[in-house]
PDB file of C-alpha atoms in Angstrom:
ATOM      1  CA  MET A 158     -39.438 182.062  55.699  1.00 87.00           C
ATOM      2  CA  GLU A 159     -35.817 181.351  57.064  1.00 90.00           C
ATOM      3  CA  ALA A 160     -37.051 181.995  60.501  1.00 91.00           C
ATOM      4  CA  HIS A 161     -39.908 179.712  60.230  1.00 91.00           C
ATOM      5  CA  ALA A 162     -37.371 176.947  58.694  1.00 92.00           C
ATOM      6  CA  LEU A 163     -34.724 177.427  61.704  1.00 94.00           C
ATOM      7  CA  THR A 164     -37.400 177.649  64.345  1.00 93.00           C
ATOM      8  CA  ILE A 165     -36.995 173.865  65.162  1.00 95.00           C
ATOM      9  CA  ARG A 166     -33.375 174.402  65.981  1.00 96.00           C
ATOM     10  CA  LEU A 167     -34.550 176.416  69.248  1.00 93.00           C
ATOM     11  CA  LEU A 168     -36.028 173.142  70.631  1.00 92.00           C
ATOM     12  CA  ASN A 169     -34.463 170.168  68.695  1.00 93.00           C
ATOM     13  CA  LYS A 170     -31.022 169.177  67.581  1.00 93.00           C
ATOM     14  CA  VAL A 171     -31.336 169.042  64.449  1.00 94.00           C
ATOM     15  CA  GLU A 172     -28.326 169.015  61.857  1.00 95.00           C
ATOM     16  CA  PHE A 173     -27.653 170.511  58.484  1.00 96.00           C
ATOM     17  CA  PRO A 174     -29.186 169.454  55.680  1.00 97.00           C
ATOM     18  CA  PHE A 175     -32.992 169.257  56.285  1.00 98.00           C
ATOM     19  CA  LEU A 176     -35.969 169.608  54.381  1.00 98.00           C
ATOM     20  CA  VAL A 177     -38.307 172.205  55.259  1.00 98.00           C
ATOM     21  CA  LEU A 178     -42.019 172.621  54.153  1.00 98.00           C
ATOM     22  CA  LEU A 179     -43.433 175.782  55.151  1.00 96.00           C
ATOM     23  CA  ILE A 180     -47.571 176.055  54.827  1.00 95.00           C
ATOM     24  CA  SER A 181     -49.349 179.101  56.076  1.00 91.00           C
ATOM     25  CA  GLY A 182     -51.772 181.567  55.038  1.00 88.00           C
ATOM     26  CA  GLY A 183     -49.122 183.636  53.033  1.00 87.00           C
ATOM     27  CA  HIS A 184     -46.887 180.999  52.000  1.00 88.00           C
ATOM     28  CA  CYS A 185     -46.322 177.631  50.565  1.00 95.00           C
ATOM     29  CA  LEU A 186     -43.050 176.188  49.557  1.00 97.00           C
ATOM     30  CA  LEU A 187     -40.411 173.186  50.145  1.00 98.00           C
ATOM     31  CA  ALA A 188     -36.337 174.147  50.433  1.00 98.00           C
ATOM     32  CA  LEU A 189     -33.631 171.967  51.234  1.00 98.00           C
ATOM     33  CA  VAL A 190     -32.113 173.780  54.308  1.00 97.00           C
ATOM     34  CA  ARG A 191     -27.712 173.236  54.075  1.00 97.00           C
ATOM     35  CA  GLY A 192     -26.720 176.175  56.415  1.00 96.00           C
ATOM     36  CA  VAL A 193     -28.279 179.035  58.084  1.00 95.00           C
ATOM     37  CA  SER A 194     -28.331 181.077  55.159  1.00 92.00           C
ATOM     38  CA  ASP A 195     -28.044 178.434  52.601  1.00 95.00           C
ATOM     39  CA  PHE A 196     -31.305 177.204  51.099  1.00 97.00           C
ATOM     40  CA  LEU A 197     -32.328 175.477  47.685  1.00 98.00           C
ATOM     41  CA  LEU A 198     -35.942 175.919  46.390  1.00 98.00           C
ATOM     42  CA  LEU A 199     -37.150 173.032  45.544  1.00 98.00           C
ATOM     43  CA  GLY A 200     -40.747 173.884  44.713  1.00 98.00           C
ATOM     44  CA  LYS A 201     -43.463 176.688  45.959  1.00 97.00           C
ATOM     45  CA  SER A 202     -46.975 177.797  45.336  1.00 97.00           C
ATOM     46  CA  LEU A 203     -48.049 179.188  41.676  1.00 96.00           C
ATOM     47  CA  ASP A 204     -50.794 180.973  43.073  1.00 97.00           C
ATOM     48  CA  ILE A 205     -52.308 181.362  46.692  1.00 96.00           C
ATOM     49  CA  ALA A 206     -51.001 179.489  49.878  1.00 96.00           C
ATOM     50  CA  PRO A 207     -53.101 176.456  51.386  1.00 97.00           C
ATOM     51  CA  GLY A 208     -54.148 178.533  54.534  1.00 95.00           C
ATOM     52  CA  ASP A 209     -55.651 181.428  52.140  1.00 96.00           C
ATOM     53  CA  MET A 210     -57.556 178.701  50.090  1.00 97.00           C
ATOM     54  CA  LEU A 211     -58.704 177.075  53.206  1.00 97.00           C
ATOM     55  CA  ASP A 212     -59.849 180.401  54.930  1.00 97.00           C
ATOM     56  CA  LYS A 213     -61.804 181.402  51.702  1.00 97.00           C
ATOM     57  CA  VAL A 214     -63.456 177.890  51.771  1.00 97.00           C
ATOM     58  CA  ALA A 215     -64.688 178.465  55.135  1.00 97.00           C
ATOM     59  CA  ARG A 216     -65.967 181.914  54.485  1.00 97.00           C
ATOM     60  CA  ARG A 217     -67.867 181.059  51.290  1.00 96.00           C
ATOM     61  CA  LEU A 218     -69.418 178.326  53.641  1.00 96.00           C
ATOM     62  CA  SER A 219     -70.041 180.934  56.121  1.00 96.00           C
ATOM     63  CA  LEU A 220     -68.534 178.860  58.826  1.00 96.00           C
ATOM     64  CA  ILE A 221     -68.770 181.860  61.217  1.00 94.00           C
ATOM     65  CA  LYS A 222     -72.146 181.123  61.671  1.00 94.00           C
ATOM     66  CA  HIS A 223     -71.720 177.708  62.642  1.00 94.00           C
ATOM     67  CA  PRO A 224     -72.409 177.337  66.739  1.00 93.00           C
ATOM     68  CA  GLU A 225     -69.178 175.072  66.502  1.00 94.00           C
ATOM     69  CA  CYS A 226     -66.895 177.502  64.807  1.00 94.00           C
ATOM     70  CA  SER A 227     -68.040 180.982  65.395  1.00 92.00           C
ATOM     71  CA  THR A 228     -64.962 181.888  67.392  1.00 94.00           C
ATOM     72  CA  MET A 229     -62.446 179.761  65.233  1.00 94.00           C
ATOM     73  CA  SER A 230     -60.216 181.082  62.234  1.00 93.00           C
ATOM     74  CA  GLY A 231     -61.193 179.953  58.876  1.00 94.00           C
ATOM     75  CA  GLY A 232     -58.633 176.685  58.938  1.00 94.00           C
ATOM     76  CA  LYS A 233     -59.553 175.813  62.260  1.00 95.00           C
ATOM     77  CA  ALA A 234     -63.276 175.662  61.639  1.00 97.00           C
ATOM     78  CA  ILE A 235     -62.386 173.668  58.305  1.00 98.00           C
ATOM     79  CA  GLU A 236     -60.275 171.114  60.439  1.00 97.00           C
ATOM     80  CA  HIS A 237     -63.236 170.998  63.089  1.00 97.00           C
ATOM     81  CA  LEU A 238     -65.916 170.371  60.767  1.00 97.00           C
ATOM     82  CA  ALA A 239     -63.982 167.917  58.774  1.00 97.00           C
ATOM     83  CA  LYS A 240     -64.027 165.239  61.531  1.00 97.00           C
ATOM     84  CA  GLN A 241     -67.898 165.070  61.370  1.00 97.00           C
ATOM     85  CA  GLY A 242     -67.776 164.986  57.227  1.00 97.00           C
ATOM     86  CA  ASN A 243     -67.241 162.115  54.783  1.00 97.00           C
ATOM     87  CA  LYS A 244     -64.089 162.837  52.818  1.00 96.00           C
ATOM     88  CA  LEU A 245     -65.015 160.886  49.849  1.00 94.00           C
ATOM     89  CA  HIS A 246     -68.500 162.451  49.579  1.00 94.00           C
ATOM     90  CA  PHE A 247     -67.493 164.677  47.208  1.00 94.00           C
ATOM     91  CA  ASP A 248     -64.517 163.739  44.825  1.00 91.00           C
ATOM     92  CA  PHE A 249     -62.311 166.521  44.483  1.00 93.00           C
ATOM     93  CA  LYS A 250     -58.918 165.986  42.550  1.00 91.00           C
ATOM     94  CA  PRO A 251     -55.835 166.856  43.787  1.00 91.00           C
ATOM     95  CA  PRO A 252     -54.160 169.805  41.681  1.00 94.00           C
ATOM     96  CA  MET A 253     -51.175 169.576  39.403  1.00 95.00           C
ATOM     97  CA  GLN A 254     -51.443 165.637  39.650  1.00 92.00           C
ATOM     98  CA  ARG A 255     -49.605 165.426  35.372  1.00 93.00           C
ATOM     99  CA  ALA A 256     -46.710 168.122  36.746  1.00 96.00           C
ATOM    100  CA  LYS A 257     -43.964 165.850  38.151  1.00 97.00           C
ATOM    101  CA  ASN A 258     -42.282 168.543  40.220  1.00 98.00           C
ATOM    102  CA  CYS A 259     -42.696 170.027  43.690  1.00 98.00           C
ATOM    103  CA  ASP A 260     -44.662 173.076  42.723  1.00 98.00           C
ATOM    104  CA  PHE A 261     -48.209 173.610  44.396  1.00 98.00           C
ATOM    105  CA  SER A 262     -51.790 175.410  43.355  1.00 97.00           C
ATOM    106  CA  PHE A 263     -54.623 175.987  44.991  1.00 97.00           C
ATOM    107  CA  THR A 264     -56.564 178.193  43.066  1.00 97.00           C
ATOM    108  CA  GLY A 265     -58.377 175.799  40.760  1.00 96.00           C
ATOM    109  CA  LEU A 266     -59.269 173.356  43.981  1.00 96.00           C
ATOM    110  CA  GLN A 267     -60.984 176.709  45.318  1.00 96.00           C
ATOM    111  CA  HIS A 268     -62.638 177.185  41.858  1.00 96.00           C
ATOM    112  CA  VAL A 269     -64.133 173.820  41.714  1.00 96.00           C
ATOM    113  CA  ILE A 270     -65.511 174.229  45.252  1.00 96.00           C
ATOM    114  CA  ASP A 271     -66.739 177.598  44.753  1.00 96.00           C
ATOM    115  CA  LYS A 272     -69.112 175.939  42.265  1.00 96.00           C
ATOM    116  CA  ILE A 273     -70.164 172.651  44.461  1.00 96.00           C
ATOM    117  CA  ILE A 274     -71.207 175.069  47.134  1.00 96.00           C
ATOM    118  CA  THR A 275     -73.380 177.380  44.701  1.00 95.00           C
ATOM    119  CA  GLN A 276     -74.953 173.818  43.112  1.00 96.00           C
ATOM    120  CA  LYS A 277     -75.391 172.724  46.810  1.00 95.00           C
ATOM    121  CA  GLU A 278     -77.356 176.016  47.881  1.00 95.00           C
ATOM    122  CA  LYS A 279     -79.583 175.788  44.547  1.00 95.00           C
ATOM    123  CA  GLU A 280     -80.408 172.348  45.287  1.00 94.00           C
ATOM    124  CA  GLU A 281     -81.221 172.665  49.234  1.00 92.00           C
ATOM    125  CA  GLY A 282     -83.205 175.877  48.132  1.00 92.00           C
ATOM    126  CA  ILE A 283     -81.095 178.314  50.612  1.00 91.00           C
ATOM    127  CA  GLN A 284     -79.264 181.849  50.222  1.00 88.00           C
ATOM    128  CA  LYS A 285     -75.854 182.449  50.230  1.00 86.00           C
ATOM    129  CA  GLY A 286     -74.498 182.802  53.633  1.00 87.00           C
ATOM    130  CA  GLN A 287     -76.378 179.964  55.286  1.00 92.00           C
ATOM    131  CA  ILE A 288     -75.176 176.721  56.535  1.00 94.00           C
ATOM    132  CA  LEU A 289     -75.485 174.094  54.153  1.00 95.00           C
ATOM    133  CA  SER A 290     -76.443 170.386  55.358  1.00 95.00           C
ATOM    134  CA  SER A 291     -73.249 169.279  53.470  1.00 96.00           C
ATOM    135  CA  ALA A 292     -71.060 171.642  54.881  1.00 97.00           C
ATOM    136  CA  ALA A 293     -69.101 168.980  57.106  1.00 97.00           C
ATOM    137  CA  HIS A 294     -68.759 166.641  54.109  1.00 97.00           C
ATOM    138  CA  ILE A 295     -67.222 169.795  51.822  1.00 97.00           C
ATOM    139  CA  ALA A 296     -64.867 170.868  54.520  1.00 98.00           C
ATOM    140  CA  ALA A 297     -63.570 167.103  54.857  1.00 98.00           C
ATOM    141  CA  ALA A 298     -63.336 166.532  51.306  1.00 97.00           C
ATOM    142  CA  VAL A 299     -61.171 169.733  50.685  1.00 97.00           C
ATOM    143  CA  GLN A 300     -58.845 168.962  53.791  1.00 98.00           C
ATOM    144  CA  HIS A 301     -58.678 165.539  52.476  1.00 97.00           C
ATOM    145  CA  THR A 302     -57.763 166.711  48.882  1.00 97.00           C
ATOM    146  CA  THR A 303     -55.267 169.360  50.248  1.00 97.00           C
ATOM    147  CA  ALA A 304     -53.482 166.783  52.568  1.00 97.00           C
ATOM    148  CA  CYS A 305     -52.943 164.637  49.585  1.00 96.00           C
ATOM    149  CA  HIS A 306     -51.787 167.394  47.262  1.00 97.00           C
ATOM    150  CA  ILE A 307     -49.139 168.794  49.847  1.00 98.00           C
ATOM    151  CA  ALA A 308     -48.162 165.259  50.825  1.00 98.00           C
ATOM    152  CA  LYS A 309     -47.099 163.956  47.236  1.00 97.00           C
ATOM    153  CA  ARG A 310     -45.180 166.993  46.509  1.00 98.00           C
ATOM    154  CA  THR A 311     -43.415 166.360  49.804  1.00 98.00           C
ATOM    155  CA  HIS A 312     -42.748 162.996  48.596  1.00 98.00           C
ATOM    156  CA  ARG A 313     -41.125 163.819  45.560  1.00 98.00           C
ATOM    157  CA  ALA A 314     -38.888 166.508  47.087  1.00 98.00           C
ATOM    158  CA  ILE A 315     -37.558 164.142  49.360  1.00 98.00           C
ATOM    159  CA  LEU A 316     -37.134 161.370  46.732  1.00 98.00           C
ATOM    160  CA  PHE A 317     -35.377 163.905  44.885  1.00 98.00           C
ATOM    161  CA  CYS A 318     -32.867 165.264  47.547  1.00 98.00           C
ATOM    162  CA  LYS A 319     -32.154 161.302  48.431  1.00 97.00           C
ATOM    163  CA  GLN A 320     -31.396 160.713  44.577  1.00 96.00           C
ATOM    164  CA  ARG A 321     -29.152 163.694  44.649  1.00 97.00           C
ATOM    165  CA  ASP A 322     -27.355 162.728  47.969  1.00 96.00           C
ATOM    166  CA  LEU A 323     -28.636 166.018  49.123  1.00 97.00           C
ATOM    167  CA  LEU A 324     -30.193 164.191  52.106  1.00 96.00           C
ATOM    168  CA  SER A 325     -29.454 161.218  54.305  1.00 92.00           C
ATOM    169  CA  GLN A 326     -30.530 158.056  53.018  1.00 89.00           C
ATOM    170  CA  SER A 327     -31.440 156.359  56.504  1.00 87.00           C
ATOM    171  CA  ASN A 328     -31.918 159.748  59.027  1.00 90.00           C
ATOM    172  CA  ALA A 329     -33.154 162.572  56.805  1.00 96.00           C
ATOM    173  CA  VAL A 330     -35.425 165.118  58.689  1.00 97.00           C
ATOM    174  CA  LEU A 331     -38.597 167.090  57.190  1.00 98.00           C
ATOM    175  CA  VAL A 332     -39.408 170.171  59.257  1.00 97.00           C
ATOM    176  CA  VAL A 333     -42.962 171.282  58.797  1.00 96.00           C
ATOM    177  CA  SER A 334     -43.729 175.040  59.995  1.00 93.00           C
ATOM    178  CA  GLY A 335     -46.024 177.830  59.401  1.00 90.00           C
ATOM    179  CA  GLY A 336     -49.815 178.013  60.327  1.00 89.00           C
ATOM    180  CA  VAL A 337     -51.043 174.988  58.344  1.00 93.00           C
ATOM    181  CA  ALA A 338     -48.517 172.999  59.973  1.00 91.00           C
ATOM    182  CA  SER A 339     -50.725 172.846  63.136  1.00 91.00           C
ATOM    183  CA  ASN A 340     -53.686 170.726  61.058  1.00 94.00           C
ATOM    184  CA  LEU A 341     -53.429 167.310  62.572  1.00 95.00           C
ATOM    185  CA  TYR A 342     -54.805 166.006  59.256  1.00 97.00           C
ATOM    186  CA  ILE A 343     -52.132 167.387  57.092  1.00 97.00           C
ATOM    187  CA  ARG A 344     -49.489 166.342  59.424  1.00 96.00           C
ATOM    188  CA  LYS A 345     -50.702 162.785  59.779  1.00 97.00           C
ATOM    189  CA  ALA A 346     -50.676 162.704  56.156  1.00 97.00           C
ATOM    190  CA  LEU A 347     -47.024 163.636  55.964  1.00 98.00           C
ATOM    191  CA  GLU A 348     -46.508 161.403  58.695  1.00 97.00           C
ATOM    192  CA  ILE A 349     -47.289 158.625  55.922  1.00 97.00           C
ATOM    193  CA  VAL A 350     -44.867 159.709  53.540  1.00 98.00           C
ATOM    194  CA  THR A 351     -42.205 160.247  56.253  1.00 97.00           C
ATOM    195  CA  ASN A 352     -42.806 156.516  57.172  1.00 96.00           C
ATOM    196  CA  ALA A 353     -42.361 155.640  53.825  1.00 96.00           C
ATOM    197  CA  THR A 354     -39.148 157.171  52.921  1.00 96.00           C
ATOM    198  CA  GLN A 355     -37.674 156.267  56.401  1.00 95.00           C
ATOM    199  CA  CYS A 356     -37.311 159.972  57.093  1.00 97.00           C
ATOM    200  CA  THR A 357     -38.012 161.954  60.813  1.00 97.00           C
ATOM    201  CA  LEU A 358     -41.161 164.568  61.003  1.00 97.00           C
ATOM    202  CA  LEU A 359     -40.497 167.330  63.146  1.00 97.00           C
ATOM    203  CA  CYS A 360     -43.081 170.020  63.816  1.00 94.00           C
ATOM    204  CA  PRO A 361     -41.985 173.533  66.086  1.00 90.00           C
ATOM    205  CA  PRO A 362     -45.369 173.734  68.522  1.00 89.00           C
ATOM    206  CA  PRO A 363     -48.786 175.330  67.508  1.00 82.00           C
ATOM    207  CA  ARG A 364     -47.388 178.905  68.964  1.00 82.00           C
ATOM    208  CA  LEU A 365     -44.249 178.754  67.093  1.00 84.00           C
ATOM    209  CA  CYS A 366     -45.618 177.675  64.141  1.00 82.00           C
ATOM    210  CA  THR A 367     -47.694 181.295  63.256  1.00 78.00           C
ATOM    211  CA  ASP A 368     -45.494 184.248  62.671  1.00 76.00           C
ATOM    212  CA  ASN A 369     -43.986 185.349  66.012  1.00 82.00           C
ATOM    213  CA  GLY A 370     -40.968 187.305  67.360  1.00 92.00           C
ATOM    214  CA  ILE A 371     -39.386 184.188  69.018  1.00 93.00           C
ATOM    215  CA  MET A 372     -38.357 182.768  65.556  1.00 92.00           C
ATOM    216  CA  ILE A 373     -37.293 185.827  64.500  1.00 93.00           C
ATOM    217  CA  ALA A 374     -35.089 186.266  67.435  1.00 95.00           C
ATOM    218  CA  TRP A 375     -33.729 183.092  66.594  1.00 94.00           C
ATOM    219  CA  ASN A 376     -32.797 183.400  63.703  1.00 95.00           C
ATOM    220  CA  GLY A 377     -30.875 186.702  64.327  1.00 95.00           C
ATOM    221  CA  ILE A 378     -28.649 184.521  67.061  1.00 95.00           C
ATOM    222  CA  GLU A 379     -28.426 181.721  64.375  1.00 96.00           C
ATOM    223  CA  ARG A 380     -26.800 184.238  61.985  1.00 95.00           C
ATOM    224  CA  LEU A 381     -24.869 186.111  64.811  1.00 94.00           C
ATOM    225  CA  ARG A 382     -23.548 182.602  65.871  1.00 95.00           C
ATOM    226  CA  ALA A 383     -22.452 181.677  62.125  1.00 94.00           C
ATOM    227  CA  GLY A 384     -21.242 185.280  61.561  1.00 93.00           C
ATOM    228  CA  LEU A 385     -23.567 185.965  58.490  1.00 92.00           C
ATOM    229  CA  GLY A 386     -25.688 189.163  57.986  1.00 86.00           C
ATOM    230  CA  ILE A 387     -24.100 191.327  60.536  1.00 85.00           C
ATOM    231  CA  LEU A 388     -23.707 194.743  59.670  1.00 85.00           C
ATOM    232  CA  HIS A 389     -22.022 197.516  61.828  1.00 85.00           C
ATOM    233  CA  ASN A 390     -22.959 200.545  59.506  1.00 86.00           C
ATOM    234  CA  THR A 391     -26.172 200.983  57.668  1.00 84.00           C
ATOM    235  CA  GLU A 392     -25.367 203.605  55.349  1.00 87.00           C
ATOM    236  CA  GLY A 393     -25.649 202.610  52.018  1.00 85.00           C
ATOM    237  CA  ILE A 394     -28.054 199.635  52.527  1.00 85.00           C
ATOM    238  CA  ARG A 395     -30.991 199.301  50.056  1.00 85.00           C
ATOM    239  CA  TYR A 396     -34.002 197.643  51.451  1.00 83.00           C
ATOM    240  CA  GLU A 397     -36.064 195.522  49.256  1.00 83.00           C
ATOM    241  CA  PRO A 398     -39.356 194.507  49.932  1.00 83.00           C
ATOM    242  CA  LYS A 399     -39.194 190.751  48.959  1.00 78.00           C
ATOM    243  CA  CYS A 400     -36.089 188.618  49.576  1.00 78.00           C
ATOM    244  CA  PRO A 401     -35.838 185.399  47.772  1.00 80.00           C
ATOM    245  CA  LEU A 402     -35.291 182.628  49.576  1.00 87.00           C
ATOM    246  CA  GLY A 403     -31.949 180.754  48.445  1.00 91.00           C
ATOM    247  CA  VAL A 404     -31.008 179.259  44.807  1.00 96.00           C
ATOM    248  CA  ASP A 405     -34.474 178.285  42.923  1.00 97.00           C
ATOM    249  CA  ILE A 406     -33.987 175.079  41.891  1.00 97.00           C
ATOM    250  CA  SER A 407     -37.343 173.922  41.023  1.00 97.00           C
ATOM    251  CA  LYS A 408     -36.684 173.788  37.270  1.00 97.00           C
ATOM    252  CA  GLU A 409     -34.136 171.047  37.876  1.00 97.00           C
ATOM    253  CA  VAL A 410     -36.578 169.087  40.160  1.00 97.00           C
ATOM    254  CA  GLY A 411     -39.308 169.500  37.534  1.00 97.00           C
ATOM    255  CA  GLU A 412     -36.452 167.969  35.000  1.00 97.00           C
ATOM    256  CA  ALA A 413     -35.970 164.966  37.058  1.00 97.00           C
ATOM    257  CA  ALA A 414     -39.671 164.135  36.654  1.00 97.00           C
ATOM    258  CA  ILE A 415     -39.679 161.950  39.516  1.00 97.00           C
ATOM    259  CA  LYS A 416     -42.778 159.637  39.460  1.00 96.00           C
ATOM    260  CA  VAL A 417     -43.802 159.144  43.108  1.00 96.00           C
ATOM    261  CA  PRO A 418     -45.268 155.895  44.262  1.00 94.00           C
ATOM    262  CA  ARG A 419     -48.642 155.754  45.276  1.00 92.00           C
ATOM    263  CA  LEU A 420     -49.668 155.577  48.991  1.00 93.00           C
ATOM    264  CA  LYS A 421     -52.522 154.997  50.973  1.00 90.00           C
ATOM    265  CA  MET A 422     -53.670 158.058  52.936  1.00 89.00           C
ATOM    266  CA  LYS A 423     -55.719 156.119  55.586  1.00 87.00           C
ATOM    267  CA  ILE A 424     -56.191 158.874  57.969  1.00 87.00           C
TER     268      ILE A 424
END
């Protein structure tokens, strides 16, 4: 996660502090990056990651059997098919609308979509595993709802950081990384947020958005330059399977209960 956050500095001159949104198949979090190894965690997914949810919806829609999507990953298939659908055909409500924090949730949305797909299969008289005539509309609606949910939480994070003088008022930077960051529809939703908040949106190129060795090597270079976490002896070192990212201030963000102005998501 630290490597994903710092990858942008390999290609762009980005000074600390900046805000990072990490969205992938395994993670979803918002953090303020104050230094190479200095993070404030503002919010994270309370259940599954957006990439995981989009993959599950694609599997439930059997998009691997769709002639245009057979070679694509689940997320890419949803993005491709969504272009042919009407995002307003189904009214999926963005998750956690009443929670004024920066946490995310995607399981509830996935369950709602599962029910809709089952209902549509009965209406069309088709078996599970066959392609629905409304598959493109479902793809468009789930992508739009996901984009709106991610955009609103990110909007609140920017407002919180500016309110607390943790980010520059005029030239703040939002970095979006991880596999889902390559979704252009979600990226456009985030552009609407950054334009409204006078921020600059930066994304690493797609090849550096997914997990890769280059980002890990760059993270090592950043740490070496900063003189952080360099071991000359590995004796007595304890290894842990999971490492928390920085200091978790998500409770403080929730207590601030910042109301986010409504933005028109014309994408």
